Amino acid sequence: MRRTRSRALVTTLAATALVLSACGGGGGSEEDGGTDPQETSAGSTLASTWPLTGLPVKGDDSATQDHPVLVLKMDNTSSSAPQVGLGSADLVVEELVEGGMTRLAAFYYSEIPDDAGPVRSMRASDIGIVSPADAAMVTSGAAPITIKRIKGAGIEFFGEGAKGFYRASGRSAPYNLFTDMTETATLTEGGDRPADYLSWGAPEDLPKGKPASSLAASFGGAHTTSWVYRDGGYVNEGSYAADGDEFPADSVLVLRVEVGDAGYADPAGNPVPETKLEGKGEAMLFHGGRMVRGTWSKKALDAPIELSTKQGELTVPAGHTWIELVPRETGNVTFSR
């Protein structure tokens, strides 16, 4: 069972955290909706799979929860170590932020952890990431221009000062903001089961692809996330997650995306990038030690991600997926057998 963390553990880990750095590498080059219902004994119907993983719901539980999808913005630099709560996420999206670094959008629905963080701020890039899930965001806040755009997109968000948020002792600001997600979730109301975030399928549905036991997703020089296929899943070799609280990636989905200028700079003077998650681009799906190349498309910011190959629709095997939004112009993806 994936574990949640207590507030005491957050403080303890903070005092003993090591500074980690992400790794690069790779030998090959880049060149080389709805679900069926299940009948219950009472005669009611329950959605049979979770929307963010495609995995079956166990027992008499329902995939319609009393809260919406919650997306927590998490720091992804060495200062965040150890990250808490990633092991409970259903899905994670990694996106470029200023200074060439990345931040994580951790999606929670089937399981809500207690403590999670460090919690950081939103970006306009998040509109295209969270809108398809009708999600509410958990964030430290945002620049005024970003808050205006987030509100304009109809996205609900909760920031510091809301129920559940606290500052962890033993950590330096701004990397000490955490929240008890179980408390923050009580500020929301559930509704219908969210639509599937990706089109889920089975491993046998995938094209053969190419052998790929490792991959490295470079976001433009300052940060690279490296993965190795091991024991049936993908291990993030540069993870900042607490030991035993790593994200259990069954698949890694790389989307090559256009990145523009958000129109303002951070306090250090770095221009803030904006990922344009609409339109179309190249996709690389890593699963089972192999890579399948395809195309992604998204008709609007609030539209779902659609994947395809020349043969037709490309589905993602049900499980936990980590999505890398790699800049089309300045990023790079390498993989090796």
XYZ file of C-alpha atoms in Angstrom:
337
model
C 0.000 0.000 0.000
C 1.251 3.489 -0.794
C 1.943 5.357 2.392
C 0.841 8.754 3.655
C 3.022 10.848 5.947
C 2.403 12.473 9.296
C 3.368 16.023 10.190
C 5.959 14.674 12.601
C 7.599 12.791 9.749
C 7.763 15.966 7.683
C 9.707 17.695 10.437
C 11.982 14.719 11.067
C 12.837 14.281 7.418
C 13.477 17.999 7.053
C 16.193 17.858 9.661
C 17.977 14.971 7.959
C 17.368 15.753 4.278
C 20.285 15.512 1.873
C 20.651 17.901 -1.041
C 19.972 15.906 -4.186
C 20.466 16.777 -7.843
C 18.714 15.435 -10.919
C 20.696 13.290 -13.342
C 21.030 13.444 -17.122
C 22.050 10.851 -19.643
C 20.809 8.379 -22.195
C 22.558 6.740 -25.084
C 20.056 6.938 -27.953
C 18.734 10.111 -29.452
C 15.252 11.367 -30.004
C 15.743 11.045 -33.738
C 16.523 7.322 -33.506
C -13.966 9.065 -21.381
C -16.253 7.134 -20.273
C -16.097 3.882 -18.323
C -18.306 0.833 -17.959
C -20.516 0.807 -14.868
C -20.572 -2.026 -12.366
C -23.770 -3.151 -10.703
C -23.862 -3.277 -6.928
C -25.997 -5.523 -4.760
C -28.144 -2.533 -3.946
C -28.854 -2.014 -7.625
C -26.983 1.269 -7.988
C -24.164 1.713 -10.475
C -20.617 2.746 -9.675
C -17.907 3.869 -12.056
C -15.598 0.888 -12.351
C -12.249 2.615 -12.866
C -10.361 5.599 -11.482
C -10.209 8.548 -13.899
C -6.535 9.431 -13.353
C -5.133 5.905 -13.634
C -7.708 3.733 -15.412
C -7.214 1.162 -12.644
C -10.246 -0.752 -11.337
C -12.012 0.368 -8.210
C -11.745 -2.278 -5.527
C -14.651 -3.775 -3.624
C -17.788 -1.694 -3.215
C -15.973 1.638 -3.360
C -16.943 4.217 -5.963
C -14.802 6.328 -8.280
C -17.162 9.211 -7.514
C -15.570 10.868 -4.492
C -16.839 13.595 -2.157
C -14.137 15.941 -3.468
C -12.903 16.948 -6.938
C -9.478 16.110 -8.291
C -6.949 18.094 -6.243
C -3.726 19.251 -7.933
C -0.928 20.307 -5.600
C 1.921 22.438 -6.979
C 5.126 20.961 -5.555
C 8.670 22.285 -5.634
C 11.105 20.154 -7.629
C 14.550 21.483 -6.716
C 17.115 20.151 -4.258
C 15.700 22.619 -1.707
C 12.464 20.611 -1.680
C 14.106 17.434 -0.400
C 12.467 15.457 0.936
C 9.231 15.899 -1.003
C 6.265 14.440 0.869
C 3.086 12.929 -0.555
C 4.217 11.967 -4.069
C 3.663 8.277 -3.347
C -0.075 8.897 -2.961
C -0.515 10.790 -6.243
C -2.491 9.210 -9.082
C -0.658 11.143 -11.807
C 2.124 13.750 -11.977
C 2.886 16.405 -14.610
C 6.345 18.007 -14.691
C 6.474 21.507 -16.189
C 9.121 24.136 -16.899
C 9.352 27.218 -14.659
C 11.743 30.158 -14.561
C 15.476 29.625 -14.337
C 15.248 26.422 -16.367
C 14.001 24.456 -13.372
C 10.791 22.425 -13.108
C 7.792 22.187 -10.815
C 5.367 19.311 -10.301
C 1.589 19.240 -10.589
C 0.652 16.244 -8.425
C -2.886 14.946 -9.042
C -4.836 13.350 -6.179
C -8.238 11.682 -6.376
C -8.335 7.971 -5.480
C -6.236 8.629 -2.370
C -5.798 11.834 -0.395
C -2.619 11.883 1.733
C -2.350 13.725 4.993
C 0.798 15.853 4.622
C 2.118 16.946 1.221
C 4.616 19.463 -0.058
C 6.611 21.654 -0.241
C 3.734 23.623 -1.751
C 4.682 26.278 -4.317
C 2.922 28.763 -6.584
C 0.802 28.384 -9.716
C 1.704 29.320 -13.267
C -0.460 30.143 -16.294
C 0.845 26.851 -17.727
C -1.368 25.100 -15.157
C -4.559 26.127 -16.932
C -4.027 23.585 -19.692
C -2.807 20.978 -17.221
C -5.614 21.010 -14.635
C -8.671 22.201 -16.605
C -9.427 18.845 -18.314
C -9.817 17.243 -14.865
C -12.086 20.020 -13.511
C -9.562 20.085 -10.679
C -9.098 22.422 -7.742
C -5.538 23.591 -7.078
C -3.535 23.567 -3.846
C -0.905 26.304 -4.063
C 1.101 28.877 -2.148
C -0.401 31.558 -4.385
C 0.703 33.223 -7.617
C 1.595 36.526 -9.245
C -1.440 38.826 -9.670
C -1.439 38.378 -13.458
C -1.505 34.591 -13.024
C -4.276 34.672 -10.416
C -6.371 36.761 -12.823
C -5.897 34.191 -15.580
C -6.516 31.211 -13.282
C -9.751 32.771 -12.049
C -10.702 33.643 -15.619
C -10.357 29.965 -16.503
C -12.803 29.086 -13.712
C -10.246 27.120 -11.678
C -10.821 26.968 -7.921
C -7.691 27.157 -5.778
C -6.679 27.137 -2.124
C -3.582 28.896 -0.829
C -1.662 29.587 2.354
C -4.017 30.542 5.147
C -6.648 28.035 4.031
C -7.522 25.036 6.166
C -4.729 22.479 6.398
C -1.785 24.730 5.497
C 1.161 25.074 7.889
C 4.860 25.920 7.960
C 7.116 22.962 8.830
C 9.880 23.547 11.352
C 13.401 22.647 10.295
C 12.930 23.940 6.751
C 13.735 27.292 5.194
C 11.125 29.460 3.493
C 9.706 29.225 0.885
C 10.325 25.458 0.992
C 8.596 24.949 4.358
C 4.957 25.340 3.289
C 2.953 22.102 3.587
C -0.684 21.171 3.866
C -2.677 18.370 5.391
C -4.552 17.407 2.236
C -7.299 15.599 4.145
C -8.176 18.907 5.799
C -7.879 21.006 2.653
C -10.115 18.536 0.791
C -12.983 19.365 3.181
C -13.148 22.842 1.641
C -14.327 21.322 -1.636
C -17.407 19.496 -2.829
C -17.521 16.444 -5.045
C -19.689 15.945 -8.082
C -19.832 13.494 -10.923
C -16.899 11.214 -11.595
C -14.319 13.246 -13.567
C -13.637 12.276 -17.163
C -10.617 10.078 -17.823
C -7.502 12.263 -17.990
C -5.973 10.019 -20.681
C -7.399 7.280 -22.891
C -6.602 4.181 -20.876
C -5.915 0.763 -22.367
C -3.943 -2.427 -21.785
C -0.242 -3.156 -22.413
C -1.144 -5.561 -25.196
C -2.829 -2.692 -27.056
C 0.502 -0.886 -27.548
C 2.460 -1.031 -30.804
C 5.770 -2.848 -30.481
C 7.883 0.313 -30.429
C 11.596 0.276 -29.620
C 13.576 -1.086 -26.646
C 14.126 1.714 -24.122
C 15.312 0.759 -20.650
C 16.234 4.333 -19.714
C 15.362 7.865 -20.748
C 16.398 11.395 -19.944
C 14.084 14.388 -20.382
C 16.047 17.636 -20.559
C 14.146 20.872 -19.984
C 16.776 23.073 -21.587
C 20.060 22.692 -19.728
C 19.308 23.551 -16.107
C 17.313 20.422 -15.309
C 17.088 16.855 -16.585
C 14.825 14.126 -15.234
C 16.225 10.622 -15.763
C 14.264 7.382 -15.561
C 15.308 3.722 -15.514
C 12.945 0.814 -16.133
C 13.355 -1.571 -13.211
C 11.195 -4.292 -11.622
C 8.213 -3.555 -13.864
C 8.146 0.212 -13.333
C 10.097 3.432 -13.864
C 12.474 4.789 -11.224
C 13.295 8.507 -11.142
C 17.051 8.461 -10.541
C 17.134 12.083 -9.366
C 13.970 12.048 -7.271
C 13.760 14.414 -4.314
C 10.954 12.348 -2.755
C 11.237 10.965 0.754
C 12.430 7.376 0.912
C 9.436 5.100 0.373
C 7.281 8.008 -0.807
C 8.395 8.045 -4.456
C 5.838 8.205 -7.256
C 5.191 4.642 -8.527
C 5.441 5.324 -12.277
C 4.120 2.558 -14.531
C 4.504 4.740 -17.624
C 6.344 7.921 -18.579
C 4.642 10.030 -21.247
C 6.755 12.723 -22.911
C 4.973 15.526 -24.756
C 7.037 18.012 -26.767
C 5.391 21.393 -26.201
C 5.722 24.996 -27.300
C 6.935 27.330 -24.553
C 6.341 31.084 -24.650
C 6.804 34.061 -22.328
C 4.213 34.567 -19.585
C 4.843 38.317 -19.706
C 6.500 38.937 -16.339
C 9.637 38.065 -14.358
C 10.177 36.388 -10.996
C 11.710 38.321 -8.040
C 15.200 37.318 -9.232
C 14.533 38.857 -12.648
C 14.139 35.576 -14.543
C 11.473 35.657 -17.272
C 8.613 33.302 -16.436
C 7.926 30.733 -19.191
C 4.461 29.565 -20.192
C 3.877 26.079 -21.553
C 1.259 26.069 -24.321
C -0.622 22.822 -23.721
C -2.895 22.995 -26.736
C -2.492 22.291 -30.402
C -0.386 19.254 -31.250
C 3.128 17.868 -31.101
C 5.326 14.822 -30.795
C 4.660 12.237 -28.089
C 6.827 9.433 -26.716
C 5.210 6.796 -24.506
C 7.548 4.683 -22.372
C 6.051 1.511 -20.908
C 7.362 -1.955 -20.147
C 10.917 -1.076 -21.157
C 9.897 0.056 -24.639
C 9.137 3.382 -26.337
C 6.253 4.059 -28.721
C 6.404 7.230 -30.784
C 3.211 9.090 -31.630
C 1.470 12.456 -31.722
C -0.461 14.352 -29.059
C -3.253 16.812 -29.749
C -5.396 19.079 -27.573
C -8.098 21.205 -29.160
C -8.233 23.779 -26.344
C -6.749 24.388 -22.912
C -9.678 22.648 -21.236
C -9.813 19.786 -23.757
C -8.390 16.327 -23.025
C -5.042 15.100 -24.329
C -5.482 12.776 -27.294
C -2.717 10.432 -28.433
C -2.364 8.730 -31.790
C -0.003 6.901 -34.120
C -0.228 6.476 -37.885
C -2.336 3.387 -37.190
C -4.895 5.218 -35.033
C -5.563 5.960 -31.367
C -2.750 5.382 -28.887
C -3.938 4.389 -25.410
C -1.896 4.499 -22.202
C -1.788 1.267 -20.171
C -3.823 1.707 -16.990
C -1.588 2.642 -14.085
C 0.314 5.574 -12.645
C 1.647 7.928 -15.328
C 4.260 10.682 -15.084
C 3.924 13.264 -17.869
C 6.997 15.256 -18.976
C 6.179 18.534 -20.762
C 9.502 18.987 -22.564
C 10.081 22.252 -24.480
C 10.019 21.659 -28.214
C 12.748 24.161 -29.082
C 15.156 24.097 -26.138
C 14.530 20.683 -24.567
C 15.691 17.234 -25.560
C 14.813 13.599 -24.950
C 17.306 10.742 -25.138
C 16.839 7.055 -24.459
C 18.888 3.878 -24.526
C 18.220 0.178 -24.889
